[in-house]
Amino acid sequence: MGGFLIVNTFSMLVAQRSRELALLRALGASRRQVVRSVQLEAFVVGLVGSVLGLGLGVLLALGIRAVFARVGLDLGSQPLVLEPRTVVAALAVGIVVTMVAAWGPARRTTRIAPVEALRDDVALPETTIRRRMLVGAALVVGGGGAVLAGLAGSVPRAGWWVGLGVLAVLLGVAAASPVIGRPVLVGAHAAYRRLFGTVGNLAGLNALRNPRRTAATASALMIGLTLATTMAILGDSAKASVDRTIAQTFPGDFVVSNQVGEGFSTAIGDAMGEVEGVASVVRVRYGLAETGDRPRRLGGVEPSTFRDLGVGTVSGDLADLVDGTAVVDEDYADDAGIGVGDDLVVATVAGERRLPVVAVVDPGSVLPSIATTTATLLDAGYRDLDNTLVVEAEADPPGGLAGLQDRLEQAAGDNPLVTVKDQAEYAAEQRAPIDRLVLVVFALLGLALVIAVLGIVNTLALSVVERTREVGLLRAVGLGRGQLRWMITLESVVIAALGAVLGLVLGTTFGLALMRMLRDEGLEVISVPIGQLAGFAAAALVVGVLAATLPARRAARLDVLAAVSTE
């Protein structure tokens, strides 16, 4: 996104100095010398910006660590690591990106013949819209094909194909945005003319005057909103999938667990079994075991209470679950290619165990994908602790379920980490890690919006400088200061609206595509947070209004006579 800002800035700066650069050519400077002068400026800008960015990055890292601590991921014991290679990489990337971004505008200056410096209307040649459209279309088609191939699973490393395809589509849309975004600009011009009269008409025409510049400025906001929209859809869909899974498989009336995932004393389960109104208590224990592909949780349940967990049987018979055997859920059975009668080899704390599979069951919200008996789990070297208790209430417990929950919490004793949750509370607990992850990602994406705001401010500020004489003439023929500020604000809103439209469309498309890819990972519910996306659109318009504040104020304060006499 910084690259778009740099390209736009140097394009405008070189365009404003095109007469000066052409005069240098007329006085004997070669094309190579002109390009080198612009590249030297880019080097200095890149060096200064990289040094400042490195310092701000260190401060940001400290801030992010503080944010992580607030959402439950405390990194306070880990010192901040700043390697020399990090400094070198930051400076190298900043300088190289700046110089590469400035190379195109610098090269275009050499297309101005020296004799053109004698003209008053000398202008910097622009890349043809047609060429940008062709390049953009090629990137979109190629990227879209890569995404489809990745989603279909017909290529190795499908995730890489999807990621690179998404990047190609983003770059393609950015390249072709002067054409793709033209309907938005035309529609905004028509709406402005109808709603705001002459001022709106001028603002719409200014946005249409240089669609390449308008689209380039909007591209940074487009990328930020694309990523934010994609994450919003993924996060909302993940939470909806969790809610549906729990609604379908939540056992009993209450689940008792440790907030940090550790085990707790079996005495708590014993005490809850004696609570008035409790019909049964099912103990579930967890241990981490290697299964050949990756570490997985190995559950332990008493065979007599297994059916109380409410899981359905796909094949086999739960009555065959005895010590030394195992039950697996359908998802793991499909992934591992095993079924009833096959031996499941797991590496436990006490060594390797070979467990015959006696049943395949539906996935559950409490039971891990692999389960055995409690005795088998303890024999494998795991601690004698409960990890989850499933409490079933009597038909009409004294005080109702609310009263029973209070008594269960009293039975948990003074351990603040052991909690008693009903279905809604358990679902909220399972959604909490997703909320934290999405919050952290949104915080990082907030930086993208800051860059987008800076891009709009920068473009409008340079545009005001570029149009100083025009602004003076408008003021001379009767345009008031307030009207001028409003005109520039409307221009800024058009840029923000274009970025919002493209970002929301692309983000929704990518979000739905990724959810399709993750369907086999258990995220079967696709949910589009319409309210959140509407909030993104509104925030983009607010960004447009705020970004115009300083450039509009500067334009309104220009001296009319001095502006009119500007060459």
XYZ file of C-alpha atoms in Angstrom:
567
model
C 0.000 0.000 0.000
C 2.923 2.277 0.663
C 4.024 1.616 -2.912
C 0.774 3.084 -4.270
C 1.295 6.190 -2.140
C 4.893 6.591 -3.326
C 4.027 6.086 -7.001
C 1.208 8.607 -6.787
C 3.348 11.137 -4.943
C 6.263 10.993 -7.349
C 3.940 11.016 -10.351
C 2.397 14.278 -9.138
C 5.718 15.809 -8.088
C 7.369 15.030 -11.402
C 4.294 16.242 -13.272
C 4.438 19.572 -11.438
C 8.136 19.887 -12.264
C 7.837 18.673 -15.839
C 8.644 22.117 -17.260
C 11.715 22.381 -15.030
C 12.958 18.929 -16.008
C 12.323 19.584 -19.678
C 14.321 22.813 -19.424
C 17.204 20.818 -17.957
C 17.018 18.605 -21.038
C 17.041 21.706 -23.226
C 20.156 22.952 -21.432
C 22.024 19.739 -22.153
C 21.090 17.265 -19.424
C 20.793 13.736 -20.742
C 17.853 11.458 -20.137
C 19.969 9.323 -17.843
C 20.937 12.354 -15.751
C 17.291 13.413 -15.349
C 16.273 9.913 -14.289
C 19.196 9.738 -11.866
C 18.212 13.032 -10.272
C 14.699 11.760 -9.578
C 16.068 8.427 -8.360
C 18.430 10.234 -6.002
C 15.471 12.097 -4.522
C 13.699 8.767 -4.123
C 16.747 7.306 -2.364
C 16.844 10.142 0.156
C 13.077 9.949 0.739
C 13.282 6.163 1.118
C 16.184 6.387 3.565
C 14.508 8.987 5.766
C 11.173 7.193 5.628
C 12.775 3.825 6.433
C 14.604 5.198 9.472
C 11.415 6.805 10.777
C 9.417 3.678 9.966
C 11.905 1.473 11.805
C 11.608 3.616 14.922
C 7.827 3.670 14.737
C 7.834 -0.089 14.116
C 9.674 -0.689 17.377
C 7.151 1.458 19.223
C 4.324 -0.351 17.462
C 5.766 -3.729 18.481
C 5.711 -2.598 22.104
C 2.111 -1.467 21.667
C 1.064 -4.743 20.060
C 2.653 -6.688 22.911
C 0.589 -4.613 25.336
C -2.547 -5.324 23.298
C -1.773 -9.058 23.304
C -1.458 -8.936 27.083
C -4.907 -7.333 27.307
C -6.537 -10.079 25.216
C -4.917 -12.930 27.136
C -1.645 -13.531 25.294
C 0.943 -12.104 27.669
C 4.416 -11.836 26.135
C 5.808 -9.743 28.978
C 8.434 -12.349 29.908
C 9.816 -12.381 26.367
C 12.148 -9.449 25.635
C 11.707 -7.513 22.421
C 14.084 -8.918 19.799
C 15.656 -6.465 17.339
C 18.274 -8.226 15.224
C 20.747 -6.342 12.983
C 19.261 -8.136 9.989
C 15.896 -6.602 10.855
C 17.372 -3.117 10.623
C 19.137 -3.921 7.347
C 16.012 -5.499 5.860
C 13.822 -2.564 6.883
C 16.169 -0.005 5.357
C 16.704 -2.073 2.211
C 13.007 -2.691 1.626
C 12.076 0.944 2.244
C 14.767 2.323 -0.072
C 14.267 -0.247 -2.838
C 10.468 0.085 -2.832
C 10.706 3.872 -2.986
C 13.229 3.861 -5.803
C 11.299 1.276 -7.811
C 8.060 3.201 -7.304
C 9.745 6.421 -8.473
C 11.375 4.820 -11.510
C 8.214 4.906 -13.647
C 7.527 8.645 -13.191
C 11.239 9.375 -13.648
C 11.365 7.420 -16.871
C 8.287 9.213 -18.213
C 10.035 12.563 -17.818
C 12.496 11.564 -20.525
C 9.638 11.341 -23.050
C 9.299 15.120 -23.038
C 11.297 16.558 -25.928
C 13.535 19.491 -24.889
C 11.738 21.794 -27.310
C 8.498 21.218 -25.427
C 9.970 23.114 -22.487
C 9.224 26.308 -24.404
C 5.493 25.612 -24.248
C 3.298 26.804 -21.398
C 1.239 23.618 -21.292
C 4.055 21.097 -21.103
C 2.725 17.993 -19.361
C 4.066 14.659 -18.214
C 3.014 11.768 -20.455
C 0.860 9.192 -18.668
C 0.677 5.461 -19.085
C -2.180 4.653 -21.450
C -5.385 3.518 -19.823
C -5.670 0.763 -22.391
C -2.311 -0.727 -21.455
C -3.154 -0.638 -17.752
C -6.486 -2.306 -18.467
C -4.848 -5.114 -20.439
C -2.236 -5.752 -17.741
C -4.897 -5.614 -15.025
C -7.197 -7.978 -16.902
C -4.370 -10.461 -17.391
C -3.536 -10.394 -13.675
C -7.196 -10.788 -12.667
C -7.733 -13.730 -15.037
C -4.482 -15.418 -14.003
C -5.087 -14.797 -10.312
C -8.674 -15.966 -10.531
C -7.532 -19.174 -12.222
C -4.976 -19.772 -9.472
C -7.625 -19.244 -6.784
C -10.017 -21.672 -8.491
C -7.259 -24.265 -8.884
C -6.402 -23.941 -5.209
C -10.021 -24.211 -4.117
C -10.534 -27.280 -6.283
C -7.498 -28.940 -4.691
C -6.182 -29.943 -8.113
C -2.693 -28.535 -7.458
C -0.085 -29.188 -4.747
C 0.156 -26.603 -1.959
C -3.336 -25.312 -2.671
C -3.013 -22.626 0.002
C -0.077 -21.048 -1.838
C -2.047 -20.997 -5.064
C -4.969 -19.286 -3.359
C -2.713 -16.724 -1.648
C -0.768 -15.852 -4.796
C -3.995 -15.756 -6.799
C -5.555 -13.302 -4.367
C -2.437 -11.098 -4.585
C -2.556 -11.179 -8.391
C -6.238 -10.235 -8.422
C -5.594 -7.328 -6.046
C -2.768 -6.002 -8.214
C -4.825 -6.530 -11.345
C -7.803 -4.623 -10.007
C -5.483 -1.837 -8.842
C -3.959 -1.619 -12.325
C -7.335 -1.651 -14.079
C -9.105 0.514 -11.492
C -9.136 3.650 -13.711
C -11.489 1.731 -16.032
C -13.250 -0.462 -13.452
C -13.884 2.511 -11.173
C -15.105 4.874 -13.858
C -18.802 3.931 -13.371
C -18.420 4.824 -9.684
C -16.865 8.188 -10.559
C -19.512 8.922 -13.190
C -22.276 7.980 -10.768
C -20.760 10.159 -8.055
C -20.525 13.088 -10.489
C -24.194 12.739 -11.414
C -25.239 12.473 -7.763
C -23.076 15.425 -6.736
C -24.436 17.605 -9.523
C -27.994 16.851 -8.464
C -27.427 17.197 -4.724
C -24.870 19.986 -4.459
C -25.271 21.979 -7.648
C -22.254 23.794 -9.073
C -19.928 22.814 -6.235
C -20.853 19.159 -6.631
C -20.454 19.362 -10.396
C -16.927 20.768 -10.001
C -15.997 18.093 -7.460
C -17.248 15.318 -9.737
C -15.401 16.721 -12.744
C -12.183 17.024 -10.740
C -12.411 13.345 -9.757
C -12.988 12.414 -13.414
C -10.211 14.691 -14.651
C -7.469 12.185 -13.861
C -9.028 8.770 -13.224
C -5.590 7.129 -12.997
C -4.595 9.355 -10.093
C -7.966 8.971 -8.380
C -7.865 5.190 -8.721
C -4.247 4.954 -7.532
C -5.102 6.959 -4.414
C -8.132 4.762 -3.743
C -6.099 1.551 -4.185
C -4.506 1.735 -0.731
C -7.918 2.005 0.907
C -9.188 -0.757 -1.395
C -6.487 -3.189 -0.224
C -7.071 -2.389 3.444
C -10.840 -2.844 3.167
C -10.399 -6.009 1.109
C -8.364 -7.622 3.879
C -10.675 -6.309 6.603
C -13.785 -7.569 4.802
C -12.213 -10.975 4.189
C -11.279 -11.306 7.869
C -14.738 -10.151 8.953
C -16.378 -12.886 6.867
C -13.916 -15.545 8.039
C -14.322 -14.552 11.685
C -18.110 -14.341 11.566
C -18.362 -17.633 9.681
C -16.027 -19.356 12.148
C -18.135 -18.158 15.086
C -21.342 -19.210 13.336
C -19.836 -22.655 12.699
C -18.879 -22.957 16.370
C -22.383 -21.944 17.439
C -24.009 -24.512 15.140
C -21.679 -27.303 16.226
C -22.352 -26.609 19.893
C -26.104 -26.308 19.315
C -26.106 -29.731 17.621
C -23.726 -31.550 19.950
C -23.857 -29.779 23.323
C -24.225 -32.549 25.903
C -26.078 -32.320 29.197
C -27.112 -29.027 30.732
C -23.782 -27.633 31.968
C -20.100 -28.009 31.095
C -17.438 -27.534 33.768
C -13.920 -26.755 32.568
C -10.721 -24.881 33.336
C -10.427 -21.489 31.621
C -6.768 -22.105 30.745
C -7.327 -25.636 29.465
C -5.522 -27.433 32.278
C -6.902 -30.299 34.342
C -8.412 -29.935 37.787
C -8.924 -32.141 40.822
C -11.314 -35.090 40.560
C -12.701 -33.990 43.933
C -14.650 -31.248 42.131
C -16.491 -33.838 40.070
C -17.168 -35.890 43.177
C -18.623 -32.831 44.930
C -20.814 -31.928 41.951
C -22.177 -35.454 41.797
C -23.597 -34.885 45.291
C -25.253 -31.538 44.447
C -29.027 -31.506 44.775
C -30.688 -31.611 41.345
C -27.812 -33.318 39.498
C -28.774 -36.477 37.624
C -25.311 -37.453 36.359
C -21.755 -36.203 35.916
C -19.643 -37.421 32.980
C -15.883 -36.985 33.318
C -13.774 -36.328 30.205
C -9.982 -36.318 30.405
C -7.492 -35.153 27.817
C -3.949 -36.087 26.935
C -1.763 -35.052 24.005
C -0.636 -37.920 21.792
C 1.171 -38.258 18.461
C -0.905 -39.970 15.796
C 1.535 -39.960 12.894
C 0.317 -36.795 11.148
C 0.377 -34.336 14.065
C -0.242 -34.153 17.816
C -3.896 -34.643 18.741
C -5.878 -34.701 21.938
C -6.593 -38.184 23.260
C -9.739 -38.322 25.367
C -10.567 -40.628 28.229
C -14.136 -41.506 29.255
C -15.713 -44.167 31.422
C -17.395 -46.640 28.991
C -20.577 -46.700 31.062
C -21.035 -42.922 30.691
C -19.950 -42.559 27.055
C -23.499 -42.491 25.698
C -24.369 -39.632 28.058
C -22.194 -37.372 25.878
C -24.918 -37.512 23.239
C -22.734 -38.388 20.247
C -24.292 -40.416 17.439
C -22.744 -43.626 16.161
C -21.745 -43.765 12.482
C -20.423 -47.306 12.476
C -19.484 -49.919 15.041
C -20.920 -50.289 18.536
C -20.113 -48.195 21.611
C -20.796 -51.258 23.747
C -17.505 -52.687 22.433
C -15.507 -49.849 24.034
C -13.313 -51.526 26.640
C -9.839 -50.880 28.005
C -7.240 -50.906 25.235
C -9.647 -49.857 22.458
C -10.544 -46.509 20.896
C -13.389 -44.546 19.335
C -12.742 -41.910 16.627
C -14.989 -39.272 15.138
C -16.001 -39.299 11.496
C -13.799 -36.352 10.472
C -10.640 -37.977 11.816
C -11.613 -41.361 10.375
C -11.971 -39.806 6.908
C -8.684 -37.886 7.197
C -6.696 -40.852 8.504
C -8.414 -43.417 6.287
C -9.276 -45.744 9.150
C -12.462 -47.443 10.266
C -13.914 -50.021 12.623
C -11.508 -52.942 13.049
C -8.372 -50.984 12.147
C -5.586 -50.436 14.658
C -4.848 -46.853 15.682
C -1.206 -46.334 16.698
C -0.625 -43.423 19.092
C 2.567 -42.284 20.824
C 1.711 -41.496 24.443
C 3.694 -40.383 27.483
C 4.361 -44.004 28.449
C 5.211 -45.119 24.931
C 3.456 -46.332 21.824
C -0.019 -47.812 22.116
C -1.934 -49.805 19.496
C -5.676 -49.269 19.982
C -8.222 -51.167 17.865
C -11.030 -48.877 16.631
C -14.418 -50.223 17.781
C -16.684 -47.342 16.663
C -16.820 -44.216 14.526
C -18.987 -41.435 15.961
C -20.208 -37.993 14.995
C -17.904 -35.081 15.908
C -18.773 -33.562 19.292
C -18.153 -30.239 21.014
C -16.635 -31.798 24.153
C -15.210 -35.129 23.031
C -11.852 -35.051 21.166
C -11.487 -36.707 17.772
C -9.861 -39.763 19.436
C -11.150 -41.245 22.690
C -10.428 -44.294 24.784
C -11.307 -45.405 28.280
C -10.177 -43.575 31.411
C -8.144 -46.582 32.567
C -6.316 -46.759 29.233
C -5.492 -43.044 29.384
C -4.143 -43.313 32.936
C -2.157 -46.417 31.999
C -0.551 -44.380 29.189
C 1.041 -42.120 31.784
C -1.325 -39.152 31.944
C -2.263 -37.437 35.210
C -5.327 -38.352 37.231
C -7.141 -35.061 36.590
C -10.442 -34.158 35.005
C -10.462 -31.713 32.094
C -14.189 -31.412 31.421
C -17.313 -32.381 33.350
C -20.671 -32.746 31.623
C -23.494 -32.263 34.126
C -26.984 -33.540 33.420
C -29.753 -31.987 35.538
C -32.793 -33.745 36.921
C -36.128 -33.130 35.211
C -37.147 -30.368 37.624
C -34.183 -29.351 39.813
C -34.894 -27.193 42.886
C -34.544 -23.520 41.955
C -34.493 -24.367 38.271
C -31.369 -24.513 36.132
C -30.231 -21.107 37.407
C -30.341 -22.337 41.002
C -28.540 -25.536 40.034
C -25.787 -23.537 38.320
C -25.270 -21.528 41.499
C -24.935 -24.700 43.552
C -22.487 -26.194 41.042
C -20.347 -23.063 41.214
C -20.304 -23.372 45.009
C -19.234 -27.004 44.639
C -16.314 -25.887 42.444
C -14.852 -24.325 45.572
C -12.512 -21.356 45.578
C -10.753 -22.226 42.297
C -11.394 -19.151 40.101
C -10.282 -20.946 36.931
C -12.933 -23.671 37.064
C -16.157 -22.382 35.529
C -19.683 -23.754 35.143
C -21.280 -22.831 31.819
C -24.571 -23.452 30.103
C -24.796 -23.792 26.324
C -24.756 -20.044 25.587
C -21.833 -19.400 27.939
C -19.905 -22.368 26.588
C -20.417 -21.125 23.028
C -19.207 -17.655 24.045
C -16.089 -19.214 25.581
C -15.359 -21.150 22.388
C -15.835 -17.981 20.315
C -13.481 -15.928 22.502
C -10.214 -17.070 20.805
C -11.713 -16.210 17.413
C -12.744 -12.773 18.675
C -9.229 -12.156 20.006
C -7.610 -13.199 16.737
C -9.951 -11.045 14.655
C -9.391 -8.107 17.019
C -5.603 -8.367 16.640
C -5.886 -8.615 12.839
C -8.212 -5.607 12.720
C -5.741 -3.653 14.857
C -2.989 -4.410 12.344
C -5.260 -3.577 9.427
C -5.927 -0.236 11.097
C -2.421 0.667 9.941
C -3.593 0.120 6.376
C -6.347 2.656 6.902
C -3.800 5.115 8.296
C -1.735 4.685 5.121
C -4.876 5.153 3.034
C -5.709 8.382 4.871
C -2.166 9.656 4.346
C -2.449 8.802 0.668
C -5.662 10.783 0.238
C -4.295 13.726 2.241
C -1.099 13.675 0.209
C -2.888 13.517 -3.144
C -5.309 16.303 -2.266
C -2.526 18.496 -0.879
C -0.423 18.106 -4.016
C -3.513 18.572 -6.143
C -4.215 21.904 -4.423
C -0.654 23.014 -5.157
C -0.987 21.844 -8.746
C -4.284 23.734 -9.180
C -3.305 26.909 -7.312
C -4.136 29.159 -10.246
C -7.396 27.351 -10.885
C -8.381 27.717 -7.231
C -7.583 31.428 -7.386
C -9.734 31.864 -10.498
C -12.661 30.060 -8.862
C -12.371 32.330 -5.862
C -12.136 35.377 -8.141
C -15.386 34.535 -9.938
C -17.286 34.216 -6.672
C -16.682 30.759 -5.143
C -16.713 31.211 -1.354
C -14.206 29.727 1.066
C -16.821 27.371 2.498
C -17.822 26.234 -0.985
C -14.185 25.599 -1.896
C -13.655 23.521 1.245
C -16.832 21.582 0.485
C -15.694 20.949 -3.102
C -12.376 19.453 -1.978
C -14.150 17.401 0.702
C -16.481 15.947 -1.929
C -13.468 15.040 -4.071
C -11.970 13.205 -1.102
C -15.226 11.370 -0.438
C -15.290 10.188 -4.068
C -11.813 8.679 -3.654
C -12.839 6.982 -0.395
C -16.088 5.727 -1.944
C -14.222 4.190 -4.883
C -11.805 2.420 -2.540
C -14.706 1.238 -0.364
C -16.718 -0.165 -3.280
C -13.772 -2.064 -4.752
C -12.565 -3.236 -1.331
C -15.957 -4.515 -0.181
C -16.611 -6.347 -3.450
C -13.173 -7.982 -3.518
C -13.188 -8.751 0.211
C -16.601 -10.402 0.016
C -15.507 -12.462 -2.984
C -12.287 -13.591 -1.305
C -14.053 -14.282 1.986
C -16.645 -16.527 0.364
C -13.947 -18.297 -1.675
C -11.811 -18.985 1.395
C -14.804 -20.255 3.347
C -15.455 -22.654 0.492
C -11.867 -23.858 0.808
C -12.144 -24.291 4.601
C -15.406 -26.237 4.498
C -13.587 -29.517 5.057
C -11.900 -28.056 8.148
C -15.199 -27.858 10.006
C -16.149 -24.277 9.019
C -19.335 -25.274 7.243
C -21.416 -22.168 7.974
C -20.870 -19.139 5.744
C -21.949 -15.914 7.414
C -21.571 -12.428 5.920
C -21.720 -9.723 8.645
C -23.776 -7.165 6.737
C -23.824 -4.712 9.644
C -20.056 -4.863 10.031
C -19.494 -4.343 6.304
C -21.867 -1.386 6.355
C -19.782 -0.015 9.214
C -16.653 -0.390 7.057
C -18.330 1.564 4.253
C -19.396 4.318 6.644
C -15.897 4.448 8.138
C -14.440 4.837 4.646
C -16.648 7.851 3.974
C -15.645 9.350 7.325
C -12.011 8.766 6.324
C -12.690 10.722 3.137
C -14.133 13.656 5.065
C -11.300 13.739 7.617
C -8.576 13.364 4.981
C -9.825 16.492 3.210
C -9.647 18.730 6.286
C -6.078 20.031 5.962
C -5.918 20.285 2.129
C -9.323 22.043 2.042
C -8.227 24.472 4.753
C -5.014 25.282 2.892
C -6.890 25.900 -0.352
C -9.393 28.178 1.367
C -6.585 30.277 2.883
C -4.820 30.952 -0.435
C -4.531 34.615 -1.379
C -6.725 35.138 -4.440
C -4.438 37.558 -6.282
C -1.305 35.545 -5.549
C -3.037 32.328 -6.668
C -4.299 33.860 -9.930
C -0.819 35.144 -10.802
C 0.797 31.757 -10.140
C 2.356 30.160 -13.243
